[in-house]
């Protein structure tokens, strides 16, 4: 089912994410009761910066993510999950502000177990470390457009 694009819903999603990120700055050492590190300012600002890019990509594509969810990590980094239909990107900004991501596309089975394993292992998933913000935003564009451009 295709949802109509709604700018106010996009702003609501982004506001929610920014409020969550602001709360992460108040987390102290051991916030998770398992020795979790204080969330770094660089990680919070890195994800905050991505939210501006996601806003413009969403408006350009007239496409809202089904899921846009930040999350604190015990190593002091911050994750941002962006999902649309069968596509997902999990972005991490570490405590020094470096970005990495993992993306995945869930596809229907081909009926051939060997082919499904190959596609699931080598084609539909991608993990990249230490990338520039524009590279991450290209992947977000892929999630929201439903097409991958290279």
Coordinates of C-alpha atoms in Angstrom, one line a residue:
X1 CA 0.0 0.0 0.0
X2 CA 1.4 3.4 -1.0
X3 CA 0.9 6.2 1.5
X4 CA 0.3 9.7 0.4
X5 CA 3.2 12.1 1.1
X6 CA 2.4 14.3 4.1
X7 CA 5.0 17.0 5.1
X8 CA 3.5 17.5 8.5
X9 CA 3.9 13.7 9.2
X10 CA 7.5 14.0 8.1
X11 CA 8.1 17.0 10.5
X12 CA 6.5 14.9 13.3
X13 CA 8.9 12.0 12.6
X14 CA 11.9 14.4 12.5
X15 CA 10.8 16.2 15.7
X16 CA 10.4 12.9 17.5
X17 CA 14.0 11.9 16.4
X18 CA 15.4 15.2 17.5
X19 CA 13.7 15.0 21.0
X20 CA 15.1 11.5 21.4
X21 CA 18.6 12.6 20.5
X22 CA 18.4 15.5 22.9
X23 CA 17.5 13.0 25.7
X24 CA 20.5 10.9 24.9
X25 CA 22.8 13.8 25.9
X26 CA 21.5 13.5 29.4
X27 CA 22.4 9.8 29.7
X28 CA 25.2 9.2 32.2
X29 CA 27.8 6.4 32.4
X30 CA 26.1 3.0 33.0
X31 CA 22.7 4.4 31.7
X32 CA 21.8 0.8 30.6
X33 CA 22.9 -0.8 33.9
X34 CA 25.5 -2.8 31.9
X35 CA 28.3 -0.2 31.9
X36 CA 27.0 1.7 28.9
X37 CA 29.2 4.7 28.0
X38 CA 27.9 8.3 28.0
X39 CA 26.6 9.1 24.5
X40 CA 29.0 11.4 22.8
X41 CA 28.1 14.8 21.5
X42 CA 29.7 14.0 18.2
X43 CA 27.5 10.9 17.7
X44 CA 24.3 12.9 18.5
X45 CA 25.3 15.8 16.2
X46 CA 26.2 13.3 13.4
X47 CA 22.8 11.7 13.4
X48 CA 21.1 15.1 13.9
X49 CA 22.9 16.3 10.7
X50 CA 21.7 13.3 8.8
X51 CA 18.1 14.1 9.8
X52 CA 18.4 17.3 7.7
X53 CA 19.5 15.4 4.7
X54 CA 16.7 12.8 5.2
X55 CA 14.2 15.6 5.3
X56 CA 15.2 16.9 1.9
X57 CA 15.4 13.4 0.4
X58 CA 11.9 12.6 1.7
X59 CA 10.5 15.8 0.2
X60 CA 12.3 15.3 -3.1
X61 CA 11.0 11.7 -3.4
X62 CA 7.6 12.6 -1.8
X63 CA 8.2 9.5 0.3
X64 CA 8.0 9.0 4.1
X65 CA 9.9 6.3 5.8
X66 CA 7.8 3.6 7.4
X67 CA 10.2 3.7 10.3
X68 CA 12.7 6.4 11.4
X69 CA 14.1 5.5 14.8
X70 CA 17.2 6.6 16.6
X71 CA 18.7 4.6 19.4
X72 CA 21.6 5.0 21.9
X73 CA 24.3 2.3 21.9
X74 CA 26.3 1.1 24.9
X75 CA 29.6 2.1 23.3
X76 CA 28.6 5.8 23.2
X77 CA 27.5 5.8 19.6
X78 CA 24.0 6.4 18.2
X79 CA 22.1 4.3 15.6
X80 CA 19.4 5.5 13.2
X81 CA 17.1 3.0 11.5
X82 CA 15.4 4.0 8.3
X83 CA 12.9 1.6 6.8
X84 CA 10.6 1.8 3.8
X85 CA 8.6 -1.2 2.5
X86 CA 11.2 -4.0 2.1
X87 CA 14.3 -1.8 2.4
X88 CA 16.3 -1.0 5.5
X89 CA 19.4 1.0 6.4
X90 CA 20.9 1.0 9.9
X91 CA 23.2 4.0 10.3
X92 CA 25.7 4.3 13.2
X93 CA 27.6 7.4 14.2
X94 CA 30.4 6.5 16.6
X95 CA 31.6 8.6 19.5
X96 CA 34.1 10.4 17.2
X97 CA 31.4 11.3 14.6
X98 CA 32.4 8.6 12.1
X99 CA 29.5 7.1 10.1
X100 CA 29.0 3.5 9.0
X101 CA 25.9 1.7 7.8
X102 CA 24.3 -1.6 7.1
X103 CA 21.6 -1.9 4.5
X104 CA 19.3 -4.8 3.6
X105 CA 16.6 -5.5 1.1
X106 CA 14.1 -8.3 1.9
X107 CA 13.1 -10.0 -1.4
X108 CA 10.7 -12.8 -2.1
X109 CA 12.1 -16.3 -2.4
X110 CA 13.1 -17.4 -5.9
X111 CA 12.2 -21.0 -4.9
X112 CA 15.9 -22.0 -5.4
X113 CA 17.6 -22.4 -1.9
X114 CA 21.1 -21.9 -3.3
X115 CA 20.1 -18.8 -5.2
X116 CA 18.2 -17.3 -2.2
X117 CA 21.2 -17.9 0.0
X118 CA 23.5 -16.2 -2.6
X119 CA 21.1 -13.2 -3.0
X120 CA 20.7 -12.8 0.7
X121 CA 24.4 -13.0 1.4
X122 CA 26.0 -11.1 -1.4
X123 CA 23.4 -9.0 -3.2
X124 CA 20.7 -7.8 -0.8
X125 CA 23.0 -6.8 2.1
X126 CA 25.7 -4.2 2.3
X127 CA 27.9 -3.1 5.2
X128 CA 30.2 -0.1 4.9
X129 CA 32.4 1.5 7.6
X130 CA 33.8 5.1 7.9
X131 CA 31.9 6.8 5.1
X132 CA 31.0 10.4 4.3
X133 CA 27.6 11.8 5.0
X134 CA 26.7 12.1 1.3
X135 CA 27.3 8.3 0.9
X136 CA 25.0 7.5 3.7
X137 CA 22.3 9.8 2.3
X138 CA 22.6 8.1 -1.1
X139 CA 21.7 4.9 0.6
X140 CA 18.8 6.6 2.4
X141 CA 17.7 7.8 -1.0
X142 CA 17.8 4.2 -2.2
X143 CA 15.6 3.1 0.7
X144 CA 13.0 5.9 0.1
X145 CA 12.9 5.7 -3.7
X146 CA 12.8 2.0 -4.1
X147 CA 15.6 2.2 -6.6
X148 CA 19.4 2.0 -6.3
X149 CA 21.4 4.5 -8.4
X150 CA 25.2 4.0 -8.9

